[in-house]
Amino acid sequence: MKVLLIVTTAQIVRLFRTDLINTLIERGHEVTVVADFSQGSVDGEFVKIDVSLTNRSKSITKSLKYYKQIKQAVRSVAPDVVMTFMIKPNTLGVLAARSVAPHARIFAMVEGMGVVYTDNSFKYKLIRLITNFLYRRAFKKIAGLFCLNQNDVDFFVKGKFIDERKVHNIRGIGVNLKDYPFEDVTVFNRFVFIARMLKEKGVEEFCKAADIVKTKFPNAEFVMYGKEEPATTECIAEYQKKGVVQYKGVTSDVAEVLKESTALVATTYREGSSRVIMEAMACGRPVIASDTIGCNHLVEDGKTGYLVKVKDVEGFAETMKKLLMTEKEKIAIMGKAAREKAERECDADKINALICDIVEGKDE
């Protein structure tokens, strides 16, 4: 079976699609990946087709160019199955694929609603209207939709974007447990924040909460990893100058970062199903996370970590203080419970096998 994946960038392929691609290949399928490979290559036994994409661009001209490139790529492959990921592939990609491959089975995956659905400014309300229109057009033409949490399932089903029978809640893309081995907690004063430095990831809330904790626990460390973004540069610089946080930029070894930490802090406003929380759980680290979509189905409050109200700076500060005052043995117990939950619910091998079964029609 020829399977064509339409992804945004090489980095996304490398970080989030590799395990699925390998599973598809192991099951005997011919895999082609369409993505913007201009910023880096990806190793793997699959065919690569390079397209230009500015993922957050609002340009109609660039969107039409992308649509035409996808049509050309799909036509050249003539796939049996098309899989799409993220907004532009899920909308423009699906519509382009259907126009030239009417007999292909198309599966889309929504990994979170993103800033389009969390920002209520006039600009994003307008973008949301356009996105909803495109989703409705695209999802009428697909064989299945994968969502990572029940809230997103409800949004698309209740909003009549798609027939409920076509929707699959897989609760996350999972992690390769071999890449994130369990390690006992040996550092008891370091909190890590791992995300793109976007406002909606809770960058400001993390910095402000860290500042509060530092007044009582001056030896506590707050380390931030992730791609820099203009919207939060000044905020991070301010708290770094005060000696509250350390911004380390992008890391190529998340598992090593987690190994040298006490806990992960995820102050995000909303996720699809937080991959970094799964990574922390797999490594045996407690997680302090926002009590929000995409996080609260992963963290068991009081058992594998703690849940805090979204944007509650004082709440995050008090919870970090609580962990700093917690006995080492209890932190170790929380870490082991997190790993056990990751093994039960976040194993990428199991999740990818389920996805492939659905794509291959074995669930019918």
PDB file of C-alpha atoms in Angstrom, residues 75-180:
ATOM      1  CA  ARG A  75      -0.562  13.247  -8.422  1.00  0.00           C
ATOM      2  CA  SER A  76       3.035  12.042  -8.780  1.00  0.00           C
ATOM      3  CA  VAL A  77       2.667   9.421  -6.029  1.00  0.00           C
ATOM      4  CA  ALA A  78      -0.908   8.205  -6.683  1.00  0.00           C
ATOM      5  CA  PRO A  79      -1.265   7.014  -3.055  1.00  0.00           C
ATOM      6  CA  ASP A  80      -3.752   4.542  -1.636  1.00  0.00           C
ATOM      7  CA  VAL A  81      -3.772   6.395   1.695  1.00  0.00           C
ATOM      8  CA  VAL A  82      -3.056  10.031   2.552  1.00  0.00           C
ATOM      9  CA  MET A  83      -2.370  11.150   6.130  1.00  0.00           C
ATOM     10  CA  THR A  84      -2.278  14.841   7.082  1.00  0.00           C
ATOM     11  CA  PHE A  85      -1.088  16.645  10.205  1.00  0.00           C
ATOM     12  CA  MET A  86      -1.636  20.248  11.472  1.00  0.00           C
ATOM     13  CA  ILE A  87      -3.942  22.963  10.125  1.00  0.00           C
ATOM     14  CA  LYS A  88      -2.660  23.670   6.602  1.00  0.00           C
ATOM     15  CA  PRO A  89      -2.150  20.023   5.638  1.00  0.00           C
ATOM     16  CA  ASN A  90      -5.488  19.153   7.296  1.00  0.00           C
ATOM     17  CA  THR A  91      -7.328  21.758   5.233  1.00  0.00           C
ATOM     18  CA  LEU A  92      -5.520  22.786   2.058  1.00  0.00           C
ATOM     19  CA  GLY A  93      -3.631  19.491   1.941  1.00  0.00           C
ATOM     20  CA  VAL A  94      -6.790  17.388   2.201  1.00  0.00           C
ATOM     21  CA  LEU A  95      -8.624  19.454  -0.415  1.00  0.00           C
ATOM     22  CA  ALA A  96      -5.665  19.278  -2.799  1.00  0.00           C
ATOM     23  CA  ALA A  97      -5.266  15.520  -2.315  1.00  0.00           C
ATOM     24  CA  ARG A  98      -8.946  14.810  -2.874  1.00  0.00           C
ATOM     25  CA  SER A  99      -8.981  16.840  -6.101  1.00  0.00           C
ATOM     26  CA  VAL A 100      -6.339  14.633  -7.771  1.00  0.00           C
ATOM     27  CA  ALA A 101      -6.718  11.332  -5.890  1.00  0.00           C
ATOM     28  CA  PRO A 102     -10.471  10.835  -5.454  1.00  0.00           C
ATOM     29  CA  HIS A 103     -10.126   7.141  -4.607  1.00  0.00           C
ATOM     30  CA  ALA A 104      -7.456   7.527  -1.900  1.00  0.00           C
ATOM     31  CA  ARG A 105      -8.501   7.096   1.725  1.00  0.00           C
ATOM     32  CA  ILE A 106      -7.575  10.266   3.632  1.00  0.00           C
ATOM     33  CA  PHE A 107      -6.940  10.464   7.368  1.00  0.00           C
ATOM     34  CA  ALA A 108      -6.325  13.741   9.219  1.00  0.00           C
ATOM     35  CA  MET A 109      -4.859  14.217  12.680  1.00  0.00           C
ATOM     36  CA  VAL A 110      -5.643  17.246  14.854  1.00  0.00           C
ATOM     37  CA  GLU A 111      -2.958  17.505  17.521  1.00  0.00           C
ATOM     38  CA  GLY A 112      -4.402  20.548  19.256  1.00  0.00           C
ATOM     39  CA  MET A 113      -6.503  23.553  18.354  1.00  0.00           C
ATOM     40  CA  GLY A 114      -3.664  26.042  18.802  1.00  0.00           C
ATOM     41  CA  VAL A 115      -3.674  29.804  19.128  1.00  0.00           C
ATOM     42  CA  VAL A 116      -6.403  30.073  16.481  1.00  0.00           C
ATOM     43  CA  TYR A 117      -8.857  28.723  19.065  1.00  0.00           C
ATOM     44  CA  THR A 118      -7.366  30.179  22.263  1.00  0.00           C
ATOM     45  CA  ASP A 119      -6.828  33.806  21.230  1.00  0.00           C
ATOM     46  CA  ASN A 120     -10.062  35.807  21.176  1.00  0.00           C
ATOM     47  CA  SER A 121      -8.661  38.918  19.518  1.00  0.00           C
ATOM     48  CA  PHE A 122     -10.485  40.198  16.415  1.00  0.00           C
ATOM     49  CA  LYS A 123      -7.657  38.955  14.182  1.00  0.00           C
ATOM     50  CA  TYR A 124      -7.877  35.387  15.445  1.00  0.00           C
ATOM     51  CA  LYS A 125     -11.672  35.363  15.497  1.00  0.00           C
ATOM     52  CA  LEU A 126     -11.534  36.128  11.772  1.00  0.00           C
ATOM     53  CA  ILE A 127      -8.883  33.447  11.179  1.00  0.00           C
ATOM     54  CA  ARG A 128     -11.037  31.012  13.163  1.00  0.00           C
ATOM     55  CA  LEU A 129     -14.008  31.616  10.879  1.00  0.00           C
ATOM     56  CA  ILE A 130     -11.867  30.882   7.822  1.00  0.00           C
ATOM     57  CA  THR A 131     -10.293  27.828   9.476  1.00  0.00           C
ATOM     58  CA  ASN A 132     -13.703  26.440  10.447  1.00  0.00           C
ATOM     59  CA  PHE A 133     -14.906  26.899   6.876  1.00  0.00           C
ATOM     60  CA  LEU A 134     -11.881  25.017   5.532  1.00  0.00           C
ATOM     61  CA  TYR A 135     -12.193  22.266   8.149  1.00  0.00           C
ATOM     62  CA  ARG A 136     -15.848  21.720   7.196  1.00  0.00           C
ATOM     63  CA  ARG A 137     -14.973  21.469   3.500  1.00  0.00           C
ATOM     64  CA  ALA A 138     -11.987  19.178   4.091  1.00  0.00           C
ATOM     65  CA  PHE A 139     -13.415  16.841   6.732  1.00  0.00           C
ATOM     66  CA  LYS A 140     -16.403  15.960   4.576  1.00  0.00           C
ATOM     67  CA  LYS A 141     -13.910  14.287   2.264  1.00  0.00           C
ATOM     68  CA  ILE A 142     -11.895  12.171   4.706  1.00  0.00           C
ATOM     69  CA  ALA A 143     -12.123   8.550   5.824  1.00  0.00           C
ATOM     70  CA  GLY A 144     -11.090   9.253   9.403  1.00  0.00           C
ATOM     71  CA  LEU A 145     -10.009  11.870  11.916  1.00  0.00           C
ATOM     72  CA  PHE A 146      -7.570  11.255  14.763  1.00  0.00           C
ATOM     73  CA  CYS A 147      -7.904  13.520  17.823  1.00  0.00           C
ATOM     74  CA  LEU A 148      -5.750  13.512  20.941  1.00  0.00           C
ATOM     75  CA  ASN A 149      -8.368  14.435  23.533  1.00  0.00           C
ATOM     76  CA  GLN A 150     -12.118  14.153  24.034  1.00  0.00           C
ATOM     77  CA  ASN A 151     -12.690  17.908  23.964  1.00  0.00           C
ATOM     78  CA  ASP A 152     -11.449  18.138  20.382  1.00  0.00           C
ATOM     79  CA  VAL A 153     -13.559  15.108  19.444  1.00  0.00           C
ATOM     80  CA  ASP A 154     -16.614  16.870  20.853  1.00  0.00           C
ATOM     81  CA  PHE A 155     -15.774  20.103  19.022  1.00  0.00           C
ATOM     82  CA  PHE A 156     -15.706  18.463  15.605  1.00  0.00           C
ATOM     83  CA  VAL A 157     -18.611  16.075  16.204  1.00  0.00           C
ATOM     84  CA  LYS A 158     -21.008  18.497  17.913  1.00  0.00           C
ATOM     85  CA  GLY A 159     -20.074  21.191  15.410  1.00  0.00           C
ATOM     86  CA  LYS A 160     -21.073  18.767  12.627  1.00  0.00           C
ATOM     87  CA  PHE A 161     -17.681  18.973  10.938  1.00  0.00           C
ATOM     88  CA  ILE A 162     -17.596  15.187  10.607  1.00  0.00           C
ATOM     89  CA  ASP A 163     -19.591  12.037  11.328  1.00  0.00           C
ATOM     90  CA  GLU A 164     -18.849  10.724  14.822  1.00  0.00           C
ATOM     91  CA  ARG A 165     -18.214   7.237  13.423  1.00  0.00           C
ATOM     92  CA  LYS A 166     -15.137   8.524  11.602  1.00  0.00           C
ATOM     93  CA  VAL A 167     -13.469  10.043  14.678  1.00  0.00           C
ATOM     94  CA  HIS A 168     -10.843   8.237  16.773  1.00  0.00           C
ATOM     95  CA  ASN A 169      -9.607   9.566  20.122  1.00  0.00           C
ATOM     96  CA  ILE A 170      -6.081   8.139  20.497  1.00  0.00           C
ATOM     97  CA  ARG A 171      -5.280  10.327  23.564  1.00  0.00           C
ATOM     98  CA  GLY A 172      -1.845  11.369  22.287  1.00  0.00           C
ATOM     99  CA  ILE A 173       0.815  10.367  19.779  1.00  0.00           C
ATOM    100  CA  GLY A 174       2.852   8.793  22.563  1.00  0.00           C
ATOM    101  CA  VAL A 175       6.612   8.592  23.040  1.00  0.00           C
ATOM    102  CA  ASN A 176       9.215   5.980  22.282  1.00  0.00           C
ATOM    103  CA  LEU A 177       9.837   4.670  25.786  1.00  0.00           C
ATOM    104  CA  LYS A 178      13.310   3.456  24.808  1.00  0.00           C
ATOM    105  CA  ASP A 179      14.314   7.033  23.976  1.00  0.00           C
ATOM    106  CA  TYR A 180      13.043   8.282  27.343  1.00  0.00           C
TER     107      TYR A 180
END
